[in-house]
Short mmCIF file of C-alpha atoms and ligand atoms in Angstrom, two decimals:
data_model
loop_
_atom_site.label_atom_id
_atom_site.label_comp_id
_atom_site.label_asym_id
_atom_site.label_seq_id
_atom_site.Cartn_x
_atom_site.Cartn_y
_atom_site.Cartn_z
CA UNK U 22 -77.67 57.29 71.68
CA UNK U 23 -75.01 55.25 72.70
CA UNK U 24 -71.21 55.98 71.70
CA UNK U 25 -68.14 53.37 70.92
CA UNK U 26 -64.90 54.78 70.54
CA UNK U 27 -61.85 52.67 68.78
CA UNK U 28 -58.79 53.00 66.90
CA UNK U 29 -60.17 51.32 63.66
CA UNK U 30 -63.55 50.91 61.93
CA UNK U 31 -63.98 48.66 59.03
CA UNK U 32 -66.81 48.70 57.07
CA UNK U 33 -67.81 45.14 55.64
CA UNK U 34 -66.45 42.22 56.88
CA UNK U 35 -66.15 40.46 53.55
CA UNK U 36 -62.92 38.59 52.93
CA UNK U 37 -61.21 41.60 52.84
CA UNK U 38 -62.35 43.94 55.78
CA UNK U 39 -61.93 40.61 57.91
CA UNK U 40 -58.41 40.46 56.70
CA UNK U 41 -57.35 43.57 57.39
CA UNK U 42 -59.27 43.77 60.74
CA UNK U 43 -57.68 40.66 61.73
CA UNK U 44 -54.02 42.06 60.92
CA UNK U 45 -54.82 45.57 62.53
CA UNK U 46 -55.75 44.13 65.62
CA UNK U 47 -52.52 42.12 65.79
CA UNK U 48 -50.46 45.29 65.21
CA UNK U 49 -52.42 46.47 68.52
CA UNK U 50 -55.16 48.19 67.38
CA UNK U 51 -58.80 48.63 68.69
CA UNK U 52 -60.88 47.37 65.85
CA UNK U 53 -64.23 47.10 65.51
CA UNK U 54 -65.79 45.86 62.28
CA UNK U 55 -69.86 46.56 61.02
CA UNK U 56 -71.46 44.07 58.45
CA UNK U 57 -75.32 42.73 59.26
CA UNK U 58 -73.83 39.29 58.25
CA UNK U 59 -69.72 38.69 58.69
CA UNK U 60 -68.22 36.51 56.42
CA UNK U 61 -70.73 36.56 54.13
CA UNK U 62 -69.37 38.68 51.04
CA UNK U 63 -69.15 37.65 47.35
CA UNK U 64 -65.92 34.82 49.00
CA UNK U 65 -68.57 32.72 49.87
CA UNK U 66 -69.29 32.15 46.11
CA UNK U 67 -65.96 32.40 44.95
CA UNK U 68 -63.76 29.81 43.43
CA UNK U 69 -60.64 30.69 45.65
CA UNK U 70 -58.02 29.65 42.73
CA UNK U 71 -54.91 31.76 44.05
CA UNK U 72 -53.76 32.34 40.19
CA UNK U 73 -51.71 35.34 39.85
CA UNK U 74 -50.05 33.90 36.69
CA UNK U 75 -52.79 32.06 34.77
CA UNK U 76 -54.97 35.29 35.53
CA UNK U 77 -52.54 37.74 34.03
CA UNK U 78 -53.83 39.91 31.21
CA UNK U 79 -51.31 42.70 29.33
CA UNK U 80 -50.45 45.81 30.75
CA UNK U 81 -51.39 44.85 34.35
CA UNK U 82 -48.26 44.16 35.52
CA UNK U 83 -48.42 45.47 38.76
CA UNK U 84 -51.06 43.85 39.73
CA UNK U 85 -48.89 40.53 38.91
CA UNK U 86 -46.86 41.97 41.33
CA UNK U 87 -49.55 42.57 44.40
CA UNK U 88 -51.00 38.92 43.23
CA UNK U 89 -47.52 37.18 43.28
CA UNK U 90 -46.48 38.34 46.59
CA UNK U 91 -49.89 37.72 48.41
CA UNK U 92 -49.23 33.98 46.99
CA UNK U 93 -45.79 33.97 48.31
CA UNK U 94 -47.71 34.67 51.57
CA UNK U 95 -50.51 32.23 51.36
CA UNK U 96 -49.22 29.23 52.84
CA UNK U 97 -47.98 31.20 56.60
CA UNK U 98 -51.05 33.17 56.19
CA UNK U 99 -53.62 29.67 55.91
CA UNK U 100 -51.09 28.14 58.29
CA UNK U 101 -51.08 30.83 60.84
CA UNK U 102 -55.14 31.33 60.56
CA UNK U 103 -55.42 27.47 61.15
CA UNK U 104 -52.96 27.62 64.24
CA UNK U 105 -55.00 30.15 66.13
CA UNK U 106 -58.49 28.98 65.38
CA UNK U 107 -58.30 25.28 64.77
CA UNK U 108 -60.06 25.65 61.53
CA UNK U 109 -58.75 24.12 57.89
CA UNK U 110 -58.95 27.00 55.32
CA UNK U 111 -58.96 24.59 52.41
CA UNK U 112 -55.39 26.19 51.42
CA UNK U 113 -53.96 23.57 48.62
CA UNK U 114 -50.51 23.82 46.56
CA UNK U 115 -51.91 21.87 43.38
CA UNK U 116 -50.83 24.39 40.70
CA UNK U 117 -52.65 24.76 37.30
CA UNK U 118 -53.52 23.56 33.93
CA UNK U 119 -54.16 26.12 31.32
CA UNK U 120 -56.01 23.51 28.24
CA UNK U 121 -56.56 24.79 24.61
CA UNK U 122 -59.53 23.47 22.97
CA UNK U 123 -58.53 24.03 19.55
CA UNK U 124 -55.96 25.87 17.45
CA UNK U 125 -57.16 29.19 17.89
CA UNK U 126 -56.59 28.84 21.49
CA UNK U 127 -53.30 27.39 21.26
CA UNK U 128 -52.29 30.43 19.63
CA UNK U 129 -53.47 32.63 22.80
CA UNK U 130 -52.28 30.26 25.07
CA UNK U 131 -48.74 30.33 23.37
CA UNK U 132 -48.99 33.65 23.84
CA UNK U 133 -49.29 33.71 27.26
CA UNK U 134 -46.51 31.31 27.37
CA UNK U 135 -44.21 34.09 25.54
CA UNK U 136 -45.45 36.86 27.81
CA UNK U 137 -44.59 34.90 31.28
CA UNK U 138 -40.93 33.90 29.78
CA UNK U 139 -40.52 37.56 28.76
CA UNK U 140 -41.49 38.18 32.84
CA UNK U 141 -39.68 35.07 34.26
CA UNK U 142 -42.91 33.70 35.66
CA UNK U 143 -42.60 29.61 36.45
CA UNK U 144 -44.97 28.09 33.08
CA UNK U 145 -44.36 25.40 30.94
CA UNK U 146 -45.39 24.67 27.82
CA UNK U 147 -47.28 20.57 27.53
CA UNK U 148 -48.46 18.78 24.86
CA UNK U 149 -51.80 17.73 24.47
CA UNK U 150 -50.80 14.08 25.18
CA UNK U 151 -48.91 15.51 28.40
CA UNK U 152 -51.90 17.24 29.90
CA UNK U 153 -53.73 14.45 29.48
CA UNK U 154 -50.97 12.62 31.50
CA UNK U 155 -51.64 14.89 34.17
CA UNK U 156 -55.44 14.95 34.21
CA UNK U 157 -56.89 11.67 32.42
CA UNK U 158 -59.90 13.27 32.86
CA UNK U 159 -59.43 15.94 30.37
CA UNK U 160 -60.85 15.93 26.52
CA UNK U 161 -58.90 14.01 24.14
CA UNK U 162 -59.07 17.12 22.29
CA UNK U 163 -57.10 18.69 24.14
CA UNK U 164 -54.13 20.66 21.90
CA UNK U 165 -51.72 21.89 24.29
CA UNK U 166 -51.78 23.35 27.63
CA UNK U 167 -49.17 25.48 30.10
CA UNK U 168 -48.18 24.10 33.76
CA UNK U 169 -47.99 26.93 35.77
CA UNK U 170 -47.03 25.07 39.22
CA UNK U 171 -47.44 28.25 41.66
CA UNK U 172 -50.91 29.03 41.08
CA UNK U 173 -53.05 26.96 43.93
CA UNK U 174 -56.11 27.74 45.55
CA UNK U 175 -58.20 28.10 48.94
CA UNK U 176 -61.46 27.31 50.50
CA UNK U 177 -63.23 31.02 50.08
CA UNK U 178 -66.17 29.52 52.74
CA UNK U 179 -63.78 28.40 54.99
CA UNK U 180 -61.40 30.99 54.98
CA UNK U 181 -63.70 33.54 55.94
CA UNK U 182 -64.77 31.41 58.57
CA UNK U 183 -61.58 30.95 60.02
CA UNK U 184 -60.99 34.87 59.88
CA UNK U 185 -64.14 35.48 61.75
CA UNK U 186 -63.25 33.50 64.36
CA UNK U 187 -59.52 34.67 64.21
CA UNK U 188 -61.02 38.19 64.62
CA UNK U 189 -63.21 37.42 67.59
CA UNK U 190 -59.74 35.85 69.35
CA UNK U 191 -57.78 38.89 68.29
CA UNK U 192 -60.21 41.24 70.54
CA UNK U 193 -61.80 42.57 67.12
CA UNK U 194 -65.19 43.89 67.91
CA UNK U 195 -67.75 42.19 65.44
CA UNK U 196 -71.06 44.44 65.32
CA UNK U 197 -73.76 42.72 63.49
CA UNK U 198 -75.33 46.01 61.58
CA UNK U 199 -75.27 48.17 58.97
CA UNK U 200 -73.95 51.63 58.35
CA UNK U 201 -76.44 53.69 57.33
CA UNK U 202 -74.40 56.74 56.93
CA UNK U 203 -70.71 57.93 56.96
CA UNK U 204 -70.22 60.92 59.50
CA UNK U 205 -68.07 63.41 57.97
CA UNK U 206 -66.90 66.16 61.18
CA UNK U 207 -64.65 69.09 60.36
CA UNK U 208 -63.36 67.83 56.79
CA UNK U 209 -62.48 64.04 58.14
CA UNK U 210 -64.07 60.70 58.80
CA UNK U 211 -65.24 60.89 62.24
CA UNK U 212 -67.70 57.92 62.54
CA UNK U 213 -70.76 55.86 61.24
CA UNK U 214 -74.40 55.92 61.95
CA UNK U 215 -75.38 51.81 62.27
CA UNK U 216 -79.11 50.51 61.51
CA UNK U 217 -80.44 50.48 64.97
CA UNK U 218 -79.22 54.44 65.26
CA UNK U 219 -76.38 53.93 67.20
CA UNK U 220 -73.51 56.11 66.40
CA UNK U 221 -69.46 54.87 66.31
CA UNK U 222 -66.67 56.49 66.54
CA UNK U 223 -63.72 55.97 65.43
CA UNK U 224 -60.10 57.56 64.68
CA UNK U 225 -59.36 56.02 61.27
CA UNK U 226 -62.28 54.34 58.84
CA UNK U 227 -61.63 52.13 56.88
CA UNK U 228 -63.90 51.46 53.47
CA UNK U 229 -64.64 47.88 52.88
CA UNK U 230 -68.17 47.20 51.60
CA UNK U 231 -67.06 45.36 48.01
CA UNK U 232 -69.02 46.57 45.32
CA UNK U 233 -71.75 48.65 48.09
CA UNK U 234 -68.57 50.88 48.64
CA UNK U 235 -69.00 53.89 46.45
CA UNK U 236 -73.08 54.18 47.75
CA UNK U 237 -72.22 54.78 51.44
CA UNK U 238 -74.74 56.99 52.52
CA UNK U 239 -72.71 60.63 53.87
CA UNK U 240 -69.41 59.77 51.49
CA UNK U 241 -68.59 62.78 49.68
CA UNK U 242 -69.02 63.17 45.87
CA UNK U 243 -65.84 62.60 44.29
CA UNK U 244 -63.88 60.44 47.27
CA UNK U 245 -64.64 57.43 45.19
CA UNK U 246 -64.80 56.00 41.98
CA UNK U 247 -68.10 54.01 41.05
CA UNK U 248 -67.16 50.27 41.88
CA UNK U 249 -68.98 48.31 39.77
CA UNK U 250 -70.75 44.87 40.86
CA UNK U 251 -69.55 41.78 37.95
CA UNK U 252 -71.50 38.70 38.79
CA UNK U 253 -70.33 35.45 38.59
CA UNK U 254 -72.43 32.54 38.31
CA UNK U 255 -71.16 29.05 40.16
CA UNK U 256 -71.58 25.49 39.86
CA UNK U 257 -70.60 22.94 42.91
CA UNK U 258 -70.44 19.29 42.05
CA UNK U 259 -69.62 16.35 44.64
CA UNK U 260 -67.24 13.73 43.29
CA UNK U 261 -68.07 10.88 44.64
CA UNK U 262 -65.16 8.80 46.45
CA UNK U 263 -65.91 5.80 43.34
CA UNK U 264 -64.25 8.84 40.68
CA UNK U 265 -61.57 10.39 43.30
CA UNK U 266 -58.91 11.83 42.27
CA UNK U 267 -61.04 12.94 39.17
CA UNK U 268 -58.58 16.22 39.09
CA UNK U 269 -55.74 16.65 41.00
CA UNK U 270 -54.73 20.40 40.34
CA UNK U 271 -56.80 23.77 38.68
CA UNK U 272 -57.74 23.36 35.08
CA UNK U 273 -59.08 25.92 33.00
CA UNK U 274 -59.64 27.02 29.39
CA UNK U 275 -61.04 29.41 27.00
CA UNK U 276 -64.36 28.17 25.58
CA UNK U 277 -66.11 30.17 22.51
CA UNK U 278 -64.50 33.19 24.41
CA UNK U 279 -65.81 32.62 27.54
CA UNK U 280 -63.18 31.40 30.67
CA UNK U 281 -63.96 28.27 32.36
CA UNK U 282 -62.21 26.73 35.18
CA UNK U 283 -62.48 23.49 37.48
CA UNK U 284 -61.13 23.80 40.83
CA UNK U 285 -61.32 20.58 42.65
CA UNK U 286 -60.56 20.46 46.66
CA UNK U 287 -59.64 18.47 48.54
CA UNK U 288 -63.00 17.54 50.61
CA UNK U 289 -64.61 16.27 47.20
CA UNK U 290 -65.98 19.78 46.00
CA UNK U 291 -65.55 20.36 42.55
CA UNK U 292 -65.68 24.34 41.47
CA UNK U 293 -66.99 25.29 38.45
CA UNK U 294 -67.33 28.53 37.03
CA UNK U 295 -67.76 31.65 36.19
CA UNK U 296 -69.84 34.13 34.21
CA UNK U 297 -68.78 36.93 33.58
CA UNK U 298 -72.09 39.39 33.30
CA UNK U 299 -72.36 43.30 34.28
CA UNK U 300 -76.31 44.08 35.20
CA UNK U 301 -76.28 45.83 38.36
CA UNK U 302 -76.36 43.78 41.66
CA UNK U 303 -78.81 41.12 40.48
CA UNK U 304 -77.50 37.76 41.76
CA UNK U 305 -80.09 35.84 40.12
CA UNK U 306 -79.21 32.02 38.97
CA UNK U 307 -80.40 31.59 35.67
CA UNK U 308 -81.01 28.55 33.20
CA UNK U 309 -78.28 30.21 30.65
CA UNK U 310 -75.76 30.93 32.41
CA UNK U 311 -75.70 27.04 33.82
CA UNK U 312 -76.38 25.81 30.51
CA UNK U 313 -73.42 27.40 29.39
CA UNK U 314 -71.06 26.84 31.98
CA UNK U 315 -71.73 23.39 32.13
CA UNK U 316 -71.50 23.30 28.40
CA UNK U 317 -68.37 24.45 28.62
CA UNK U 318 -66.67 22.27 31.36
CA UNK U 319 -68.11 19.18 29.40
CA UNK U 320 -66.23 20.04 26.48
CA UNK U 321 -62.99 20.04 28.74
CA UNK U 322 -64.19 17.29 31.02
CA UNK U 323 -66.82 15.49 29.71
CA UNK U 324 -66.94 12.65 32.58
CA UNK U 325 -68.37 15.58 34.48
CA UNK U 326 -71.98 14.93 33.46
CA UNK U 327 -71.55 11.38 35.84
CA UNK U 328 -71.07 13.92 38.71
CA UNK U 329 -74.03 15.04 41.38
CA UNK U 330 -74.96 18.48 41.19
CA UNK U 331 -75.08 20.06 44.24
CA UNK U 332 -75.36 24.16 44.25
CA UNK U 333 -75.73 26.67 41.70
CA UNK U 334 -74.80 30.18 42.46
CA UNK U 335 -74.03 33.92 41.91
CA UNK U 336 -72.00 36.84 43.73
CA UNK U 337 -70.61 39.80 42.65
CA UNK U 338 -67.02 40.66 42.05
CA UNK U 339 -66.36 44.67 43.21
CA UNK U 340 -64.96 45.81 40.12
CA UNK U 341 -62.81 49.75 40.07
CA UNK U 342 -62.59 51.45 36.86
CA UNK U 343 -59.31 50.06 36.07
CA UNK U 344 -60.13 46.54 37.32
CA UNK U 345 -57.21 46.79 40.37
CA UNK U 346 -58.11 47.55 43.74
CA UNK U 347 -57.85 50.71 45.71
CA UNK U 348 -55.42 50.59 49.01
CA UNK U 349 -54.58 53.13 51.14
CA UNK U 350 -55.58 56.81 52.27
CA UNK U 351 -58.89 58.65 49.90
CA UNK U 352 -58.86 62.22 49.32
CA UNK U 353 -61.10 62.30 52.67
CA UNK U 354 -58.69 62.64 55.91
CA UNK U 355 -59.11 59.44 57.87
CA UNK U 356 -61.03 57.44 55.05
CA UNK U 357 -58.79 54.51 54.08
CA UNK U 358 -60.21 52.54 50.72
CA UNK U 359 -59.69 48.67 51.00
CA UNK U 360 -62.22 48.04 47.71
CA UNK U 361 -62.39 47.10 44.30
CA UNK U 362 -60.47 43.59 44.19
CA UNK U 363 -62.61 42.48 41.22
CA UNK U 364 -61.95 38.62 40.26
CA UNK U 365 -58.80 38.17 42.43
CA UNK U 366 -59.78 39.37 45.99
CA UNK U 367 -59.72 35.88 47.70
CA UNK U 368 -55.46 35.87 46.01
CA UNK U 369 -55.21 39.49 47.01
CA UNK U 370 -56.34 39.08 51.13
CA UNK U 371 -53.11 38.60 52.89
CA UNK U 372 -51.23 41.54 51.05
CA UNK U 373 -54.00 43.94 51.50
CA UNK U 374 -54.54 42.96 55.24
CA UNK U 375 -50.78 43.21 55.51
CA UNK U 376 -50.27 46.58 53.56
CA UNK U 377 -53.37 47.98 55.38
CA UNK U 378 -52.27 46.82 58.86
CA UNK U 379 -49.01 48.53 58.12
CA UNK U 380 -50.43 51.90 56.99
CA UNK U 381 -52.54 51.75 60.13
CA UNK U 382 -50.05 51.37 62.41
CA UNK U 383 -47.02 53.45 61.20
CA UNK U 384 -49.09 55.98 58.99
CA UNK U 385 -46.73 55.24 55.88
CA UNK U 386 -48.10 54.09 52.69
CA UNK U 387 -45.95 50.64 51.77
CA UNK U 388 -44.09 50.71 48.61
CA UNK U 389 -46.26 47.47 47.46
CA UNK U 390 -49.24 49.62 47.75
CA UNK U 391 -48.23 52.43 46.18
CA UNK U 392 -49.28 51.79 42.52
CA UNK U 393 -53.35 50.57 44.01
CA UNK U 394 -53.57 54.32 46.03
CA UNK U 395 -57.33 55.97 45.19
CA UNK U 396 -55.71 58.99 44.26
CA UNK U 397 -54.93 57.46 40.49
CA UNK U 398 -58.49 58.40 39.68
CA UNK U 399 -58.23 61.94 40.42
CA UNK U 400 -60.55 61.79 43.82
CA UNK U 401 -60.93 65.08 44.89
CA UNK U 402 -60.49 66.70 48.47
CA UNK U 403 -64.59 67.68 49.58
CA UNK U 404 -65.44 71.17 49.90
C1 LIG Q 509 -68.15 34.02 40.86
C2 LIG Q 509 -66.94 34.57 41.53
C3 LIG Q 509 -65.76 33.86 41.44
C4 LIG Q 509 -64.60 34.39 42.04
N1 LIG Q 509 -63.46 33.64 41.99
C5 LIG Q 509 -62.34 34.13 42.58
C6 LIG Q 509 -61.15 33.36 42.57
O1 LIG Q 509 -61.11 32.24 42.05
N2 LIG Q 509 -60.03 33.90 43.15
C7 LIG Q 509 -60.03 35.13 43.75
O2 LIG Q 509 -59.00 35.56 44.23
N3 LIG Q 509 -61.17 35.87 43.79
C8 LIG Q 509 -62.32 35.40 43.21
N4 LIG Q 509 -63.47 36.15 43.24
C9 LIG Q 509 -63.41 37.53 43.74
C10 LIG Q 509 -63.55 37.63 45.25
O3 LIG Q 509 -64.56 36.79 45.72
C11 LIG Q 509 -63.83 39.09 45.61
O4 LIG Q 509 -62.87 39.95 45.02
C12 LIG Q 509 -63.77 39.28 47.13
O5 LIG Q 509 -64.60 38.35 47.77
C13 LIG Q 509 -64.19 40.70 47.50
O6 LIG Q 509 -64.19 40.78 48.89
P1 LIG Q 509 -64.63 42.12 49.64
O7 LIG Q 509 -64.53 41.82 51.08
O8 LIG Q 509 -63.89 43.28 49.08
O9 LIG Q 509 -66.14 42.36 49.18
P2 LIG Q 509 -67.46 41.54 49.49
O10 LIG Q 509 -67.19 40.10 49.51
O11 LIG Q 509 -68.49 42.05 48.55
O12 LIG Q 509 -67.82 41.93 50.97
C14 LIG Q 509 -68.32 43.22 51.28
C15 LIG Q 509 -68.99 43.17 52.64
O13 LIG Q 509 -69.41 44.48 52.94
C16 LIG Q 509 -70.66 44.41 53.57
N5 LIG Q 509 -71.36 45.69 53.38
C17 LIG Q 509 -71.76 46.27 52.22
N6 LIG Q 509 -72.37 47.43 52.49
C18 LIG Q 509 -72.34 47.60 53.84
C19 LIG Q 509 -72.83 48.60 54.72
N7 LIG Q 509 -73.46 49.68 54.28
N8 LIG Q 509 -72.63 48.42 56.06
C20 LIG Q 509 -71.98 47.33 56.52
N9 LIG Q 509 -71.50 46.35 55.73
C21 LIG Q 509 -71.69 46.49 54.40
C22 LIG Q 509 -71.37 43.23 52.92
O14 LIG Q 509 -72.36 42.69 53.79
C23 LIG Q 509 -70.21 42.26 52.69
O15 LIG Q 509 -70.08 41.35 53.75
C24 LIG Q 509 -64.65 35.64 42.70
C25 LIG Q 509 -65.85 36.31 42.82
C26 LIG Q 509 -67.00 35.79 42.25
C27 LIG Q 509 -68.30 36.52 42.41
#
């Protein structure tokens, strides 16, 4: 049976174990990352809005926090990826519309307005007429809306792709294969059994298999919480160049309960989605759940229905108990959790891959990361 030895090994290279592989390696690290398909997590299905403000919900506050200083690092991080691989990561500054539909959503939206003054976040409150200023496009119903300028967004697909390749220049090693089992060796993480039975080694492991992470064959009972797969169903449109700009920035709502949100880039894709459904790891496209999102976009933007269809699809966001990711050192020595980004891990990649790359390298937890360590759900050291 053969035998690797390296500094680093990252299991999954989703969006996230990609990032952080990407940054280790650049603080000098051997890395070596095992997925059977790189690149290929639930990013690829994503919307990539970057929307740390227009996402925020009450008492997650630091998790505005982690989300407003991965944005502050967006642009140098899509700018550096793109300098070193000569590939466009779809990275655009447009900002975002938050639309209410009708009164009842004004009042929520107002809301929100009150909550991000009370915060100091950047959002203004528009008129319906205004919005539609912004985006002819939109409803005439439209009632009101908030601005929120430093929420943007990113090409998930080609993101990842750019990180692959920025991984293979960075020396990372890429093995095409599954773990099949965690090796636990005198109380720590020693290594990984891969599909074909080879075995790797490695000093420090880090955990980053979305919402597979918690069923790693060999992990200990208790290490970590169940991370729960949350599917989202997607809708890609063309516009065609006769309708262009038919948006210009993100514009979302809440329809009968349910959030909707357009993201339109800059290649002609327009974004629609998501569900929001919890069934297991079922990725299934179904009838409904287009029905209803395209229900609900054509109430917003009903000159949507002129628009070709192009892709429907589902992926699954890695959900943690509390909804906010896990970063940092698990109750197992040499286990390091990068997991459990839910709806915001395409915002969240450049602060985790730099907060991970740091713990790697100097062994101290940064302050950022402090609040997302695994030990807030009580994991327990294994017998
Ligand atoms: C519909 C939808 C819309 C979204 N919209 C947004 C958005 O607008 N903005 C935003 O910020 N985020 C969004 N997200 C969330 C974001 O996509 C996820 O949080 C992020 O992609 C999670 O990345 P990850 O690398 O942790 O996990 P994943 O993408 O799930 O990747 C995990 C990887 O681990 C690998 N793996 C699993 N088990 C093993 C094993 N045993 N051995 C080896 N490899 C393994 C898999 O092959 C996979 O490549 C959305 C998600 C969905 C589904």
């Amino acid at each position: 049976m053969a035998r690797t030895d390296t500094d680093v090994l990252v299991i999954g290279g989703g969006i996230i174990g990609l990032g952080v592989a990407w940054r280790a390696a650049q603080r000098g690290l051997a890395v070596t990352v095992a997925d059977p398909d790189p690149g290929h997590g639930a990013a690829q299905v994503a919307a990539g809005m970057l929307a740390p403000v227009t996402e925020l919900q009450y008492g997650e506050e630091p998790l505005l926090r982690l989300g407003m200083a991965s944005n502050e690092r967006y642009a140098a991080f899509a700018a550096e990826l793109s300098e070193v691989t000569g590939l466009d990561t779809g990275y655009r500054q447009t900002g975002t519309l938050a639309v209410a539909l009708d009164s009842d959503d004004r009042e929520e939206l107002r809301e929100l307005h009150s909550f991000h003054q009370r915060l100091g976040l950047e959002s203004h409150w528009l008129t319906g007429r205004e919005c539609r200023r912004l985006e002819p496009m939109l409803a005439p119903g439209v009632r009101g809306g908030l601005q929120v300028t430093g929420d943007h967004q990113v090409d998930g697909r080609r993101l990842t792709a750019a990180l692959v390749a920025a991984c293979e220049r960075a020396g990372v090693d890429l093995h095409r294969a599954e773990v099949t089992e965690l090796l636990v060796e005198a109380g720590r993480a020693a290594g990984v059994r891969l599909s074909g039975g080879e075995i790797l080694r490695a000093e420090r492991i880090v955990l980053a298999a979305g919402s597979r992470s918690h069923l790693l064959p060999g992990l200990p009972e208790g290490v970590l919480p169940a991370i729960r797969p949350v599917k989202g169903q997607v809708l890609r449109l063309r516009i065609p160049e006769q309708y262009a700009p038919f948006l210009s920035r993100n514009v979302r709502a809440v329809v009968r309960g349910q959030h909707i949100y357009l993201v339109p880039r800059a290649d002609g894709e327009l974004v629609i989605g998501a569900t929001t459904e919890e069934q297991g790891y079922d990725t299934t496209v179904t009838a409904g759940g287009v029905y209803e999102l395209l229900r609900d976009a054509h109430e917003l933007v009903p000159g949507l229905t002129e628009l070709p269809l192009v892709e429907t699809n589902a992926g699954l966001r890695p959900g943690s108990p509390d909804n906010a990711p896990l970063l940092g050192p698990t109750a197992l020595p040499d286990l390091i959790a990068a997991t459990g980004h839910y709806r915001n891990g395409v915002l969240l990649t450049p602060v985790t891959a730099d907060l991970l790359a740091e713990y790697l390298a100097t062994g101290a937890t940064p302050e950022l990361a402090a609040p997302f360590s695994p030990s807030r759900f009580g994991s327990k050291v294994p017998a």
